[in-house]
mmCIF file of N, CA and C in Angstrom:
data_model
loop_
_atom_site.group_PDB
_atom_site.id
_atom_site.type_symbol
_atom_site.label_atom_id
_atom_site.label_comp_id
_atom_site.label_asym_id
_atom_site.label_seq_id
_atom_site.Cartn_x
_atom_site.Cartn_y
_atom_site.Cartn_z
ATOM 1 N N MET A 213 25.495 -2.411 1.923
ATOM 2 C CA MET A 213 25.787 -2.841 0.356
ATOM 3 C C MET A 213 25.187 -1.559 -0.115
ATOM 4 N N LEU A 214 25.467 -0.687 -0.814
ATOM 5 C CA LEU A 214 24.477 0.662 -1.630
ATOM 6 C C LEU A 214 24.452 0.255 -3.149
ATOM 7 N N CYS A 215 23.977 -0.047 -3.377
ATOM 8 C CA CYS A 215 23.502 -0.449 -5.307
ATOM 9 C C CYS A 215 22.756 0.757 -5.734
ATOM 10 N N ILE A 216 22.281 0.704 -7.384
ATOM 11 C CA ILE A 216 21.596 2.167 -7.669
ATOM 12 C C ILE A 216 21.367 0.853 -8.904
ATOM 13 N N GLY A 217 19.618 0.634 -9.249
ATOM 14 C CA GLY A 217 19.519 0.314 -10.754
ATOM 15 C C GLY A 217 19.454 -1.200 -10.258
ATOM 16 N N GLN A 218 20.896 -1.855 -10.235
ATOM 17 C CA GLN A 218 21.094 -3.113 -10.511
ATOM 18 C C GLN A 218 21.873 -3.400 -9.079
ATOM 19 N N CYS A 219 22.326 -4.733 -9.106
ATOM 20 C CA CYS A 219 23.252 -4.815 -7.348
ATOM 21 C C CYS A 219 23.560 -6.503 -7.750
ATOM 22 N N LEU A 220 24.747 -6.445 -7.938
ATOM 23 C CA LEU A 220 25.327 -7.915 -7.652
ATOM 24 C C LEU A 220 25.499 -8.821 -6.376
ATOM 25 N N VAL A 221 24.460 -9.866 -5.966
ATOM 26 C CA VAL A 221 24.600 -10.391 -5.168
ATOM 27 C C VAL A 221 24.986 -11.709 -5.179
ATOM 28 N N GLN A 222 25.821 -12.675 -5.070
ATOM 29 C CA GLN A 222 26.067 -13.730 -4.728
ATOM 30 C C GLN A 222 26.353 -14.149 -6.606
ATOM 31 N N GLY A 223 26.336 -13.138 -7.164
ATOM 32 C CA GLY A 223 26.509 -14.057 -8.488
ATOM 33 C C GLY A 223 25.470 -13.752 -9.430
ATOM 34 N N VAL A 224 23.999 -13.104 -8.871
ATOM 35 C CA VAL A 224 23.393 -12.750 -9.223
ATOM 36 C C VAL A 224 22.936 -11.328 -9.403
ATOM 37 N N VAL A 225 22.524 -10.649 -10.618
ATOM 38 C CA VAL A 225 22.122 -9.654 -10.920
ATOM 39 C C VAL A 225 20.613 -9.107 -10.129
ATOM 40 N N GLU A 226 20.778 -8.315 -9.007
ATOM 41 C CA GLU A 226 19.159 -8.287 -8.517
ATOM 42 C C GLU A 226 18.582 -6.627 -8.569
ATOM 43 N N ARG A 227 17.560 -6.848 -9.191
ATOM 44 C CA ARG A 227 17.096 -5.263 -9.618
ATOM 45 C C ARG A 227 16.301 -4.554 -8.732
ATOM 46 N N ILE A 228 16.393 -3.440 -7.972
ATOM 47 C CA ILE A 228 16.349 -2.921 -6.922
ATOM 48 C C ILE A 228 15.602 -1.412 -7.368
ATOM 49 N N THR A 229 14.860 -0.595 -6.507
ATOM 50 C CA THR A 229 14.200 0.784 -6.737
ATOM 51 C C THR A 229 14.551 1.236 -5.514
ATOM 52 N N THR A 230 14.914 2.700 -5.349
ATOM 53 C CA THR A 230 15.428 2.958 -4.007
ATOM 54 C C THR A 230 14.638 4.437 -3.799
ATOM 55 N N CYS A 231 13.937 4.865 -2.499
ATOM 56 C CA CYS A 231 12.993 5.751 -2.501
ATOM 57 C C CYS A 231 14.114 6.887 -2.427
ATOM 58 N N ALA A 232 13.959 8.225 -3.674
ATOM 59 C CA ALA A 232 15.006 9.681 -3.079
ATOM 60 C C ALA A 232 15.028 10.193 -1.830
ATOM 61 N N VAL A 233 13.336 9.781 -1.399
ATOM 62 C CA VAL A 233 12.777 10.827 -0.082
ATOM 63 C C VAL A 233 13.450 10.075 1.328
ATOM 64 N N CYS A 234 13.885 8.665 1.672
ATOM 65 C CA CYS A 234 14.798 8.106 2.948
ATOM 66 C C CYS A 234 15.097 7.291 2.291
ATOM 67 N N GLY A 235 15.601 6.633 1.030
ATOM 68 C CA GLY A 235 16.776 5.651 0.791
ATOM 69 C C GLY A 235 16.173 4.313 1.308
ATOM 70 N N ARG A 236 14.716 4.252 1.147
ATOM 71 C CA ARG A 236 14.290 2.959 1.351
ATOM 72 C C ARG A 236 14.290 1.913 -0.101
ATOM 73 N N VAL A 237 14.821 1.008 0.074
ATOM 74 C CA VAL A 237 15.187 -0.289 -0.903
ATOM 75 C C VAL A 237 13.844 -1.465 -1.310
ATOM 76 N N PHE A 238 13.463 -1.112 -2.314
ATOM 77 C CA PHE A 238 12.483 -1.947 -2.715
ATOM 78 C C PHE A 238 12.992 -2.983 -3.238
ATOM 79 N N ARG A 239 12.498 -4.062 -3.375
ATOM 80 C CA ARG A 239 13.662 -5.522 -4.299
ATOM 81 C C ARG A 239 12.061 -6.510 -5.385
ATOM 82 N N GLY A 240 12.894 -6.873 -6.414
ATOM 83 C CA GLY A 240 11.546 -7.717 -7.005
ATOM 84 C C GLY A 240 10.846 -7.182 -7.593
ATOM 85 N N ARG A 241 10.268 -8.057 -8.002
ATOM 86 C CA ARG A 241 8.788 -7.979 -9.370
ATOM 87 C C ARG A 241 7.806 -6.420 -9.175
ATOM 88 N N ASN A 242 7.796 -5.973 -8.125
ATOM 89 C CA ASN A 242 6.731 -5.713 -7.870
ATOM 90 C C ASN A 242 7.082 -4.038 -7.107
ATOM 91 N N ARG A 243 8.437 -4.032 -7.446
ATOM 92 C CA ARG A 243 9.298 -3.015 -6.672
ATOM 93 C C ARG A 243 8.697 -1.561 -7.188
ATOM 94 N N HIS A 244 8.156 -1.299 -8.171
ATOM 95 C CA HIS A 244 7.516 -0.050 -8.459
ATOM 96 C C HIS A 244 6.218 0.507 -7.730
ATOM 97 N N GLN A 245 5.612 -0.335 -8.232
ATOM 98 C CA GLN A 245 4.183 -0.584 -7.440
ATOM 99 C C GLN A 245 4.661 -0.168 -5.915
ATOM 100 N N ASN A 246 5.791 -1.118 -5.160
ATOM 101 C CA ASN A 246 5.748 -0.875 -3.756
ATOM 102 C C ASN A 246 6.431 0.612 -3.818
ATOM 103 N N LEU A 247 6.983 0.698 -4.367
ATOM 104 C CA LEU A 247 7.702 2.126 -3.949
ATOM 105 C C LEU A 247 6.526 3.412 -4.351
ATOM 106 N N GLN A 248 6.166 3.001 -4.950
ATOM 107 C CA GLN A 248 4.462 4.087 -5.936
ATOM 108 C C GLN A 248 3.875 4.111 -4.371
ATOM 109 N N GLN A 249 3.714 3.279 -3.558
ATOM 110 C CA GLN A 249 2.443 3.327 -2.718
ATOM 111 C C GLN A 249 3.262 3.118 -1.794
ATOM 112 N N HIS A 250 4.674 3.353 -0.984
ATOM 113 C CA HIS A 250 5.460 4.075 0.134
ATOM 114 C C HIS A 250 5.317 5.118 0.224
ATOM 115 N N MET A 251 5.221 5.997 -1.627
ATOM 116 C CA MET A 251 5.466 7.613 -1.280
ATOM 117 C C MET A 251 4.040 8.043 -1.081
ATOM 118 N N LEU A 252 3.385 7.546 -0.634
ATOM 119 C CA LEU A 252 2.049 7.585 0.192
ATOM 120 C C LEU A 252 2.033 8.132 1.261
ATOM 121 N N THR A 253 3.456 7.822 2.245
ATOM 122 C CA THR A 253 4.101 7.946 3.732
ATOM 123 C C THR A 253 4.237 9.207 3.352
ATOM 124 N N HIS A 254 4.985 9.973 2.414
ATOM 125 C CA HIS A 254 6.102 11.074 2.627
ATOM 126 C C HIS A 254 4.571 11.871 1.822
ATOM 127 N N THR A 255 3.978 12.219 1.385
ATOM 128 C CA THR A 255 3.136 13.111 0.642
ATOM 129 C C THR A 255 2.487 13.412 1.177
ATOM 130 N N GLY A 256 1.260 12.215 2.495
ATOM 131 C CA GLY A 256 0.207 11.888 3.232
ATOM 132 C C GLY A 256 -0.814 12.337 2.114
ATOM 133 N N GLU A 257 -0.597 12.165 0.975
ATOM 134 C CA GLU A 257 -2.133 11.493 0.249
ATOM 135 C C GLU A 257 -2.871 10.284 0.349
ATOM 136 N N ARG A 258 -4.157 10.673 0.793
ATOM 137 C CA ARG A 258 -5.220 9.188 1.186
ATOM 138 C C ARG A 258 -5.892 9.229 0.308
ATOM 139 N N PRO A 259 -5.823 8.408 -1.328
ATOM 140 C CA PRO A 259 -6.763 8.759 -2.538
ATOM 141 C C PRO A 259 -7.732 7.496 -2.107
ATOM 142 N N PHE A 260 -8.238 7.229 -1.085
ATOM 143 C CA PHE A 260 -9.170 6.139 -0.930
ATOM 144 C C PHE A 260 -10.267 6.770 0.087
ATOM 145 N N ALA A 261 -11.398 7.629 -0.190
ATOM 146 C CA ALA A 261 -12.301 7.852 0.376
ATOM 147 C C ALA A 261 -13.424 6.698 0.473
ATOM 148 N N CYS A 262 -13.585 6.935 1.747
ATOM 149 C CA CYS A 262 -15.429 6.051 2.632
ATOM 150 C C CYS A 262 -16.697 7.481 1.611
ATOM 151 N N PRO A 263 -17.296 5.936 0.764
ATOM 152 C CA PRO A 263 -18.962 6.768 0.500
ATOM 153 C C PRO A 263 -19.898 7.085 1.327
ATOM 154 N N HIS A 264 -19.597 6.514 2.737
ATOM 155 C CA HIS A 264 -20.638 6.500 3.488
ATOM 156 C C HIS A 264 -19.963 7.683 4.939
ATOM 157 N N CYS A 265 -19.275 8.065 4.672
ATOM 158 C CA CYS A 265 -18.623 8.835 5.932
ATOM 159 C C CYS A 265 -17.083 10.023 5.299
ATOM 160 N N PRO A 266 -16.599 10.357 6.399
ATOM 161 C CA PRO A 266 -15.486 11.879 5.697
ATOM 162 C C PRO A 266 -14.067 10.541 5.748
ATOM 163 N N TYR A 267 -14.130 9.381 6.332
ATOM 164 C CA TYR A 267 -12.661 8.344 6.314
ATOM 165 C C TYR A 267 -12.025 8.489 5.205
ATOM 166 N N THR A 268 -11.329 8.393 4.838
ATOM 167 C CA THR A 268 -10.103 8.295 3.579
ATOM 168 C C THR A 268 -8.549 7.543 4.796
ATOM 169 N N ALA A 269 -8.472 7.026 3.583
ATOM 170 C CA ALA A 269 -7.492 6.181 3.463
ATOM 171 C C ALA A 269 -6.073 5.886 2.628
ATOM 172 N N ARG A 270 -4.842 5.608 3.095
ATOM 173 C CA ARG A 270 -3.834 5.413 1.592
ATOM 174 C C ARG A 270 -3.709 4.090 0.640
ATOM 175 N N GLN A 271 -4.783 2.842 1.252
ATOM 176 C CA GLN A 271 -4.761 2.043 1.037
ATOM 177 C C GLN A 271 -5.846 1.057 0.801
ATOM 178 N N LYS A 272 -6.410 0.693 -0.520
ATOM 179 C CA LYS A 272 -7.994 0.368 -0.888
ATOM 180 C C LYS A 272 -7.958 -0.781 0.701
ATOM 181 N N PRO A 273 -7.207 -1.880 0.925
ATOM 182 C CA PRO A 273 -8.000 -2.563 1.716
ATOM 183 C C PRO A 273 -7.792 -1.785 3.014
ATOM 184 N N HIS A 274 -7.591 -1.297 3.393
ATOM 185 C CA HIS A 274 -7.965 -0.490 4.601
ATOM 186 C C HIS A 274 -9.266 0.170 4.548
ATOM 187 N N ILE A 275 -9.986 0.735 3.208
ATOM 188 C CA ILE A 275 -11.453 1.271 3.233
ATOM 189 C C ILE A 275 -12.165 -0.045 3.685
ATOM 190 N N LYS A 276 -12.005 -0.934 2.866
ATOM 191 C CA LYS A 276 -12.743 -2.486 2.326
ATOM 192 C C LYS A 276 -13.027 -2.446 3.969
ATOM 193 N N GLY A 277 -12.003 -3.175 4.968
ATOM 194 C CA GLY A 277 -11.742 -3.050 5.914
ATOM 195 C C GLY A 277 -12.904 -1.954 7.041
ATOM 196 N N HIS A 278 -12.847 -1.220 6.762
ATOM 197 C CA HIS A 278 -12.892 -0.144 7.299
ATOM 198 C C HIS A 278 -15.104 -0.119 6.841
ATOM 199 N N ILE A 279 -15.303 -0.096 5.858
ATOM 200 C CA ILE A 279 -16.930 -0.468 5.466
ATOM 201 C C ILE A 279 -17.382 -1.955 5.782
ATOM 202 N N LEU A 280 -16.390 -2.875 6.117
ATOM 203 C CA LEU A 280 -17.118 -3.920 6.694
ATOM 204 C C LEU A 280 -17.679 -3.767 8.530
ATOM 205 N N ARG A 281 -16.304 -3.392 9.058
ATOM 206 C CA ARG A 281 -16.310 -2.894 10.277
ATOM 207 C C ARG A 281 -17.625 -1.947 10.896
ATOM 208 N N LEU A 282 -17.867 -0.552 10.398
ATOM 209 C CA LEU A 282 -18.466 0.638 10.343
ATOM 210 C C LEU A 282 -19.746 0.509 9.506
ATOM 211 N N HIS A 283 -19.849 0.059 8.494
ATOM 212 C CA HIS A 283 -20.962 0.083 7.324
ATOM 213 C C HIS A 283 -21.343 -1.129 6.726
ATOM 214 N N PRO A 284 -21.435 -1.955 7.622
ATOM 215 C CA PRO A 284 -21.966 -3.746 7.331
ATOM 216 C C PRO A 284 -22.905 -3.625 6.817
ATOM 217 N N GLU A 285 -24.054 -2.911 6.752
ATOM 218 C CA GLU A 285 -24.972 -2.960 6.392
ATOM 219 C C GLU A 285 -25.794 -2.527 4.856
ATOM 220 N N THR A 286 -23.973 -1.538 4.484
ATOM 221 C CA THR A 286 -24.372 -1.308 3.018
ATOM 222 C C THR A 286 -23.427 -2.282 2.086
ATOM 223 N N VAL A 287 -22.885 -3.116 2.559
ATOM 224 C CA VAL A 287 -22.199 -4.497 1.523
ATOM 225 C C VAL A 287 -23.623 -5.487 1.617
ATOM 226 N N PRO A 288 -23.677 -5.526 0.083
ATOM 227 C CA PRO A 288 -25.010 -6.395 -0.214
ATOM 228 C C PRO A 288 -24.559 -8.309 -0.312
ATOM 229 N N GLY A 289 -25.204 -8.991 0.565
ATOM 230 C CA GLY A 289 -24.888 -9.788 0.742
ATOM 231 C C GLY A 289 -24.432 -10.505 1.990
ATOM 232 N N LEU A 290 -23.905 -9.497 2.563
ATOM 233 C CA LEU A 290 -23.534 -9.859 4.213
ATOM 234 C C LEU A 290 -24.224 -9.911 4.885
ATOM 235 N N VAL A 291 -23.973 -11.041 5.675
ATOM 236 C CA VAL A 291 -25.180 -11.734 6.836
ATOM 237 C C VAL A 291 -24.269 -10.877 8.465
ATOM 238 N N PRO A 292 -25.470 -10.809 8.652
ATOM 239 C CA PRO A 292 -24.637 -9.525 10.088
ATOM 240 C C PRO A 292 -24.113 -10.558 11.001
ATOM 241 N N SER A 293 -23.535 -10.452 11.945
ATOM 242 C CA SER A 293 -23.029 -11.556 12.753
ATOM 243 C C SER A 293 -23.605 -10.923 14.052
ATOM 244 N N VAL A 294 -24.020 -12.299 14.855
ATOM 245 C CA VAL A 294 -25.057 -11.940 16.131
ATOM 246 C C VAL A 294 -23.737 -11.619 16.825
ATOM 247 N N PRO A 295 -24.077 -10.746 18.090
ATOM 248 C CA PRO A 295 -22.989 -10.449 19.273
ATOM 249 C C PRO A 295 -23.370 -11.354 20.471
#
């Protein structure tokens, strides 16, 4: 089923957004944000940088996890785990 802009599925109009590079289809309320995030896959852009080392990431949660794992001493209020 190929739809552009809107698609009629079982009598309900479904709004969709399609990636112009690979054709992946995004549906739902956050489809534009999801497409924007997906486009980083094609551009290779890594807009989120760790302030403590050269690591960069495509998504903010990846930076947060990186900092918690590799730089826990920089997180205020974090109780260090005992191995």
